[in-house]
Coordinates of C-alpha atoms in Angstrom, one line a residue:
X1 CA 117.5 66.7 59.9
X2 CA 119.6 68.8 57.8
X3 CA 120.1 69.6 54.2
X4 CA 121.1 72.6 52.3
X5 CA 120.3 72.3 48.6
X6 CA 117.8 75.2 48.2
X7 CA 114.8 76.6 46.7
X8 CA 112.5 79.6 46.9
X9 CA 109.4 78.5 48.5
X10 CA 106.7 80.3 46.4
X11 CA 103.5 78.4 47.0
X12 CA 101.4 78.5 43.7
X13 CA 97.9 76.8 44.1
X14 CA 96.6 76.0 40.6
X15 CA 93.1 74.9 40.4
X16 CA 91.6 73.8 37.1
X17 CA 88.0 72.7 36.7
X18 CA 86.9 71.0 33.4
X19 CA 83.2 70.2 32.8
X20 CA 81.7 68.5 29.8
X21 CA 78.1 68.4 29.0
X22 CA 76.7 66.1 26.2
X23 CA 73.8 64.1 25.1
X24 CA 74.6 60.4 24.5
X25 CA 73.0 58.5 21.8
X26 CA 73.6 55.2 23.6
X27 CA 70.6 54.3 25.8
X28 CA 72.3 51.4 27.6
X29 CA 72.8 52.0 31.2
X30 CA 75.2 49.0 31.6
X31 CA 78.9 49.4 30.8
X32 CA 80.6 46.6 28.8
X33 CA 82.9 44.1 30.8
X34 CA 85.9 45.4 29.1
X35 CA 85.1 49.0 30.0
X36 CA 84.5 48.0 33.6
X37 CA 87.8 46.3 33.8
X38 CA 89.7 49.3 32.5
X39 CA 87.9 51.8 34.8
X40 CA 90.1 53.8 37.1
X41 CA 88.4 52.0 40.1
X42 CA 89.4 48.6 38.7
X43 CA 92.8 49.7 37.8
X44 CA 93.3 51.0 41.4
X45 CA 92.0 47.9 42.8
X46 CA 94.5 45.8 40.7
X47 CA 97.3 48.0 41.7
X48 CA 96.3 47.8 45.4
X49 CA 96.4 44.0 45.2
X50 CA 100.2 44.2 44.8
X51 CA 100.4 46.3 48.0
X52 CA 100.7 43.5 50.5
X53 CA 103.1 41.7 52.8
X54 CA 105.9 43.2 55.0
X55 CA 108.5 45.9 54.5
X56 CA 111.3 47.4 56.7
X57 CA 111.6 51.2 56.9
X58 CA 115.0 52.4 58.1
X59 CA 115.0 55.9 59.7
X60 CA 117.3 58.4 61.4
X61 CA 114.5 59.5 63.7
X62 CA 115.1 57.3 66.7
X63 CA 112.8 59.4 68.8
X64 CA 109.7 58.5 66.6
X65 CA 109.9 54.6 66.5
X66 CA 107.6 54.0 69.5
X67 CA 105.3 57.0 68.9
X68 CA 104.4 58.5 65.5
X69 CA 105.8 55.7 63.4
X70 CA 103.1 53.3 65.1
X71 CA 100.4 55.7 64.0
X72 CA 101.7 56.0 60.6
X73 CA 102.1 52.2 60.3
X74 CA 98.6 51.6 61.5
X75 CA 97.2 54.2 59.1
X76 CA 98.9 52.6 56.2
X77 CA 97.9 49.1 57.2
X78 CA 94.3 50.3 57.4
X79 CA 94.5 51.7 53.9
X80 CA 96.2 48.5 52.6
X81 CA 94.7 45.7 54.6
X82 CA 96.9 43.1 52.8
X83 CA 100.0 44.6 54.4
X84 CA 101.1 42.5 57.3
X85 CA 103.7 44.7 58.9
X86 CA 105.9 47.8 58.5
X87 CA 109.0 47.2 60.6
X88 CA 110.8 50.4 61.5
X89 CA 114.6 50.4 62.2
X90 CA 116.0 53.4 63.7
X91 CA 119.9 54.2 63.5
X92 CA 121.4 56.8 65.8
X93 CA 124.6 57.3 63.7
X94 CA 122.6 57.3 60.5
X95 CA 125.0 58.9 57.9
X96 CA 128.1 56.7 58.5
X97 CA 126.2 53.6 59.0
X98 CA 124.1 53.8 55.9
X99 CA 127.2 54.5 53.9
X100 CA 128.6 51.1 55.0
X101 CA 125.2 49.5 54.2
X102 CA 125.2 50.8 50.7
X103 CA 128.1 48.5 50.0
X104 CA 126.5 45.6 51.8
X105 CA 123.1 46.0 50.4
X106 CA 121.3 46.2 53.7
X107 CA 119.0 48.8 52.8
X108 CA 115.7 47.6 54.0
X109 CA 112.8 48.3 51.6
X110 CA 112.4 52.1 52.4
X111 CA 115.1 54.4 53.7
X112 CA 116.3 58.1 53.9
X113 CA 118.9 58.3 51.1
X114 CA 122.3 58.9 52.8
X115 CA 124.3 62.0 51.8
X116 CA 127.3 61.5 49.4
X117 CA 125.9 59.2 46.9
X118 CA 126.6 60.7 43.5
X119 CA 123.4 61.2 41.6
X120 CA 124.7 59.2 38.7
X121 CA 125.1 56.1 41.0
X122 CA 121.5 56.4 42.7
X123 CA 120.4 53.9 40.2
X124 CA 122.8 51.2 41.6
X125 CA 120.9 51.3 44.9
X126 CA 117.5 52.7 44.4
X127 CA 114.3 52.2 42.3
X128 CA 113.0 55.1 40.3
X129 CA 109.7 56.7 41.8
X130 CA 108.4 58.7 38.7
X131 CA 105.3 56.3 38.5
X132 CA 104.1 57.7 41.8
X133 CA 103.1 60.9 40.1
X134 CA 104.5 63.2 42.7
X135 CA 107.3 64.9 40.8
X136 CA 105.2 68.0 39.9
X137 CA 103.6 68.1 43.2
X138 CA 106.5 68.2 45.6
X139 CA 109.6 70.4 46.2
X140 CA 113.0 69.0 45.2
X141 CA 112.0 66.1 43.0
X142 CA 115.2 66.7 40.9
X143 CA 117.6 66.7 43.8
X144 CA 118.0 62.9 43.7
X145 CA 117.6 62.2 40.2
X146 CA 119.5 61.1 37.1
X147 CA 118.8 60.5 33.4
X148 CA 115.1 61.5 33.9
X149 CA 114.6 59.2 36.6
X150 CA 113.6 60.3 40.2
X151 CA 115.1 58.2 42.9
X152 CA 114.2 60.3 45.9
X153 CA 111.2 62.2 47.3
X154 CA 111.6 64.7 50.0
X155 CA 110.3 64.0 53.7
X156 CA 110.1 67.8 54.3
X157 CA 111.7 71.1 53.5
X158 CA 113.9 73.1 55.9
X159 CA 115.5 76.3 56.3
X160 CA 118.4 77.2 58.6
X161 CA 118.5 79.9 61.2
X162 CA 118.8 80.7 64.9
X163 CA 116.4 79.1 67.2
X164 CA 116.3 81.0 70.5
X165 CA 114.7 81.2 73.8
X166 CA 112.9 84.3 74.3
X167 CA 112.9 84.2 78.2
X168 CA 116.6 83.9 78.1
X169 CA 117.0 86.8 75.8
X170 CA 114.7 88.8 78.1
X171 CA 116.7 87.9 81.2
X172 CA 119.9 89.1 79.4
X173 CA 118.2 92.4 78.5
X174 CA 118.0 91.6 74.7
X175 CA 114.9 93.4 73.5
X176 CA 115.1 92.4 69.7
X177 CA 116.7 89.8 67.7
X178 CA 120.1 90.5 66.1
X179 CA 120.0 91.8 62.5
X180 CA 123.8 92.0 62.0
X181 CA 126.8 90.1 63.0
X182 CA 127.9 92.7 65.4
X183 CA 124.5 92.7 67.1
X184 CA 124.8 88.9 67.3
X185 CA 128.2 89.1 69.2
X186 CA 126.7 91.8 71.4
X187 CA 123.8 89.6 72.2
X188 CA 126.0 86.7 73.0
X189 CA 128.1 88.9 75.4
X190 CA 125.0 90.0 77.3
X191 CA 123.9 86.4 77.5
X192 CA 127.3 85.2 78.8
X193 CA 127.2 88.1 81.4
X194 CA 123.7 86.9 82.6
X195 CA 125.1 83.4 83.2
X196 CA 123.4 81.9 80.1
X197 CA 125.3 80.0 77.5
X198 CA 124.7 81.8 74.3
X199 CA 124.9 79.1 71.7
X200 CA 124.8 75.3 71.8
X201 CA 127.0 73.8 69.1
X202 CA 126.8 70.1 70.1
X203 CA 130.5 70.0 69.2
X204 CA 131.2 66.5 70.3
X205 CA 128.5 65.1 68.1
X206 CA 130.1 66.6 65.0
X207 CA 127.1 66.3 62.8
X208 CA 125.4 69.6 63.9
X209 CA 128.7 71.4 62.9
X210 CA 127.9 70.8 59.2
X211 CA 125.3 73.7 59.6
X212 CA 128.3 76.0 59.3
X213 CA 128.7 74.7 55.7
X214 CA 125.3 76.2 55.3
X215 CA 126.3 79.6 56.2
X216 CA 129.1 79.4 53.7
X217 CA 126.5 78.7 51.1
X218 CA 124.4 81.5 52.3
X219 CA 127.4 84.0 52.3
X220 CA 128.2 83.0 48.7
X221 CA 124.8 83.6 47.3
X222 CA 125.7 81.2 44.6
X223 CA 123.0 78.6 43.6
X224 CA 126.0 76.5 42.2
X225 CA 128.3 77.0 45.2
X226 CA 129.5 73.5 45.4
X227 CA 129.9 73.2 41.7
X228 CA 132.0 76.5 41.7
X229 CA 134.2 74.8 44.4
X230 CA 135.3 72.3 41.9
X231 CA 136.9 75.0 40.0
X232 CA 138.6 76.6 42.9
X233 CA 142.0 75.3 44.4
X234 CA 141.7 77.3 47.7
X235 CA 138.0 77.3 49.0
X236 CA 139.1 78.1 52.5
X237 CA 141.4 81.1 51.7
X238 CA 141.0 84.5 53.1
X239 CA 137.9 86.2 52.1
X240 CA 136.1 83.1 50.9
X241 CA 132.6 82.1 52.2
X242 CA 134.0 79.1 54.1
X243 CA 136.8 81.2 55.6
X244 CA 134.1 83.8 56.8
X245 CA 131.7 81.2 58.0
X246 CA 134.2 79.1 60.0
X247 CA 135.7 82.2 61.5
X248 CA 132.4 83.1 63.0
X249 CA 132.3 79.7 64.7
X250 CA 135.9 80.1 65.9
X251 CA 135.2 83.5 67.4
X252 CA 132.1 82.0 69.4
X253 CA 134.3 79.4 70.7
X254 CA 137.4 81.7 71.5
X255 CA 135.0 84.3 73.3
X256 CA 133.3 81.7 75.4
X257 CA 130.0 82.0 73.7
X258 CA 129.5 78.3 73.4
X259 CA 129.5 75.2 75.8
X260 CA 132.4 75.3 78.4
X261 CA 133.6 71.8 77.6
X262 CA 133.0 71.4 73.9
X263 CA 133.9 67.7 74.1
X264 CA 131.5 66.9 76.8
X265 CA 128.4 68.4 75.1
X266 CA 125.3 66.1 74.5
X267 CA 122.6 66.5 71.9
X268 CA 119.7 65.4 74.1
X269 CA 120.8 67.5 77.0
X270 CA 121.2 70.5 75.0
X271 CA 117.7 70.4 73.8
X272 CA 116.5 70.5 77.4
X273 CA 119.0 73.3 78.1
X274 CA 117.6 75.5 75.3
X275 CA 114.1 74.6 76.4
X276 CA 114.8 75.7 79.9
X277 CA 116.7 78.8 79.0
X278 CA 120.0 77.7 80.4
X279 CA 121.3 78.0 76.9
X280 CA 119.9 80.6 74.6
X281 CA 120.4 79.6 71.0
X282 CA 120.9 76.9 68.4
X283 CA 122.1 77.5 64.8
X284 CA 120.2 74.7 63.1
X285 CA 117.3 73.9 60.8
X286 CA 113.8 74.6 61.8
X287 CA 113.2 70.9 62.5
X288 CA 114.9 71.5 65.9
X289 CA 112.1 73.8 67.1
X290 CA 109.4 71.0 68.0
X291 CA 112.2 69.1 69.6
X292 CA 112.9 72.1 71.9
X293 CA 109.2 72.3 72.8
X294 CA 108.9 68.6 73.5
X295 CA 111.7 69.1 76.0
X296 CA 109.9 71.5 78.2
X297 CA 109.6 74.8 76.3
X298 CA 106.4 76.7 75.7
X299 CA 105.9 77.3 71.8
X300 CA 105.4 80.9 72.4
X301 CA 108.8 81.1 74.2
X302 CA 110.6 79.8 71.2
X303 CA 111.6 82.0 68.2
X304 CA 113.4 81.7 64.9
X305 CA 115.4 84.3 62.9
X306 CA 117.8 84.3 60.0
X307 CA 121.6 84.1 60.9
X308 CA 123.2 87.5 60.5
X309 CA 126.6 86.4 59.0
X310 CA 127.8 90.1 58.2
X311 CA 126.7 93.7 59.1
X312 CA 124.7 94.4 56.0
X313 CA 121.3 93.8 57.6
X314 CA 120.4 91.5 54.8
X315 CA 120.3 87.8 54.6
X316 CA 120.4 85.0 52.2
X317 CA 118.5 82.1 53.6
X318 CA 119.0 78.5 52.6
X319 CA 115.9 76.4 52.1
X320 CA 116.2 72.8 51.1
X321 CA 115.0 69.3 51.2
X322 CA 115.5 67.2 54.4
X323 CA 116.3 63.5 53.9
X324 CA 114.8 62.1 50.9
X325 CA 112.7 58.9 50.9
X326 CA 114.2 56.1 48.8
X327 CA 113.1 52.6 47.9
X328 CA 115.9 50.1 47.7
X329 CA 116.5 48.6 44.4
X330 CA 116.9 45.1 45.9
X331 CA 113.6 45.3 47.9
X332 CA 111.6 42.1 47.6
X333 CA 108.3 44.1 48.0
X334 CA 108.9 47.0 45.9
X335 CA 105.4 47.9 45.3
X336 CA 104.5 48.1 48.9
X337 CA 107.7 50.1 49.7
X338 CA 106.7 52.6 46.9
X339 CA 103.1 52.9 48.3
X340 CA 104.5 53.6 51.7
X341 CA 106.6 56.5 50.4
X342 CA 103.7 57.9 48.6
X343 CA 101.5 57.6 51.8
X344 CA 104.2 59.3 53.9
X345 CA 104.6 62.3 51.4
X346 CA 100.9 62.8 50.7
X347 CA 98.8 61.6 53.9
X348 CA 101.1 61.5 56.9
X349 CA 101.8 64.5 59.2
X350 CA 105.6 63.7 59.3
X351 CA 106.8 67.3 58.2
X352 CA 104.5 69.1 60.6
X353 CA 105.4 66.8 63.4
X354 CA 109.1 67.2 62.6
X355 CA 108.8 70.9 62.5
X356 CA 109.5 71.1 58.6
X357 CA 107.6 72.8 55.8
X358 CA 105.5 69.9 54.1
X359 CA 106.9 68.4 50.8
X360 CA 103.7 68.9 49.0
X361 CA 103.5 72.4 47.4
X362 CA 99.8 72.8 48.2
X363 CA 100.4 72.4 52.0
X364 CA 101.5 75.2 54.2
X365 CA 103.5 75.0 57.5
X366 CA 101.7 75.5 60.7
X367 CA 104.7 76.8 62.6
X368 CA 104.5 80.3 64.1
X369 CA 108.4 80.4 64.3
X370 CA 108.6 80.1 60.4
X371 CA 106.3 83.1 60.2
X372 CA 108.7 85.0 62.4
X373 CA 111.6 84.0 60.3
X374 CA 109.9 84.9 57.0
X375 CA 108.7 88.3 58.3
X376 CA 112.5 89.3 58.4
X377 CA 112.3 88.9 54.5
X378 CA 115.4 86.9 53.9
X379 CA 116.3 86.2 50.2
X380 CA 115.9 82.6 49.6
X381 CA 118.3 80.8 47.3
X382 CA 117.4 78.1 44.7
X383 CA 120.5 75.8 44.7
X384 CA 121.6 73.3 42.1
X385 CA 122.2 69.5 42.7
X386 CA 125.9 68.8 43.5
X387 CA 127.9 67.8 40.5
X388 CA 129.5 64.3 40.9
X389 CA 132.9 66.0 40.6
X390 CA 132.3 67.8 43.9
X391 CA 131.7 64.5 45.8
X392 CA 134.7 62.8 44.1
X393 CA 137.0 65.6 45.0
X394 CA 135.6 65.7 48.6
X395 CA 136.0 62.1 49.1
X396 CA 139.5 62.0 47.7
X397 CA 140.4 65.0 50.0
X398 CA 138.8 63.2 52.9
X399 CA 136.8 66.3 53.9
X400 CA 133.5 65.3 55.3
X401 CA 131.3 68.3 54.5
X402 CA 128.2 66.4 55.7
X403 CA 129.6 65.0 58.9
X404 CA 131.2 68.0 60.5
X405 CA 134.4 66.1 61.4
X406 CA 136.7 68.5 59.6
X407 CA 135.1 71.5 61.4
X408 CA 135.7 70.0 64.7
X409 CA 139.4 69.3 64.0
X410 CA 139.8 72.8 62.5
X411 CA 138.3 74.6 65.6
X412 CA 140.4 72.5 68.1
X413 CA 143.6 73.3 66.0
X414 CA 145.5 76.1 68.1
X415 CA 146.7 77.5 64.7
X416 CA 143.3 78.2 62.9
X417 CA 145.1 79.8 59.8
X418 CA 147.3 76.7 59.5
X419 CA 144.2 74.4 59.8
X420 CA 142.6 76.4 56.9
X421 CA 145.7 76.2 54.7
X422 CA 145.8 72.5 55.4
X423 CA 142.2 72.1 54.1
X424 CA 143.1 74.1 51.0
X425 CA 146.1 71.9 50.3
X426 CA 144.0 68.7 50.7
X427 CA 141.4 70.1 48.2
X428 CA 143.9 71.2 45.6
X429 CA 145.9 67.9 45.8
X430 CA 142.6 66.0 45.4
X431 CA 141.6 68.1 42.4
X432 CA 144.8 67.2 40.8
X433 CA 144.5 63.5 41.4
X434 CA 140.9 63.2 40.1
X435 CA 141.8 65.4 37.1
X436 CA 139.8 68.4 37.9

């Protein structure tokens, strides 16, 4: 449900047609046994014979286990009749739990690769997926890769923006979406005056706060933003992208533009509140849009626009892969596990159902909200994979950029500037220790 490594989503559909006409001098109508054995059909049949038995799939989508995953499982078993079962295990606190499981080896057969694993270490836990032939067909095949081996394939592609309830905007007298930061604050003030909570942060759950890392990336406009951080001793100093991003969040909290009681906010309840118009906005990925609709909103009442982080009227928009499918290196049914990943990428409607841009370059999103977003012409960024040094420093500094815990602590700090200074010190000290 998240992610912020980026790309420009230019869909190029290339069609090549080859035809050959010729006259055979061989009048035989029967292929030789060896030719038949080496035919594509025979090769496929032989490969399919290895796709059998049972696999376990571990997912963060707790809401889909008893619904869509049943459909996908049935379709996969129909395609491969020798498969006896696809057991789906859903984990609510996915990221932290899977980090622990990496050390214990309890990774199932297929899982969503958790954040924070250095690319150079992916081969310790995951099997390469190059043989599936999808590298050139999907976005972000290089994000979870090392030494020419692809260890992860995208489940979908996201962009980040403001999902909003149009009825709530209308009730507050807001006639157009904010295009500058000042307009965003003005809209929030109108919403507050109308008795509507302007923005749901889901502060207590922490992980939604990591989206404010995304804004820092967008403000920077730097495809190697995290790599650049490894050369900076004070990434939270005045004027830096992180300082600007986190100051916006702090302003929302201080002015009462968020939940009244930050530590009692609830993810599931917040979706109902945005759907009903009790709360007006989320700053999250486009994947949240279908979840708002599932909680009672009409699709035509939900919109999506780029986050205006300054007053320029221009936007950099992050577009990146959501969780990446990985096949556990220690899987006892690795061929079936790989086949399931290929099936989910090529044949399932996971991305559409989850409100994401499909991972295959030849498929287009069906979401009208994304069309609204792109009509505002944001500049999309193409990010680079995080260097291992970034993760090493972040881990040593104990700054959880993916989990949002440091943001929660910072915003609750009565001395905001002191909190930023403390983050700078932790980062600088960690850089020294690891030799960066």
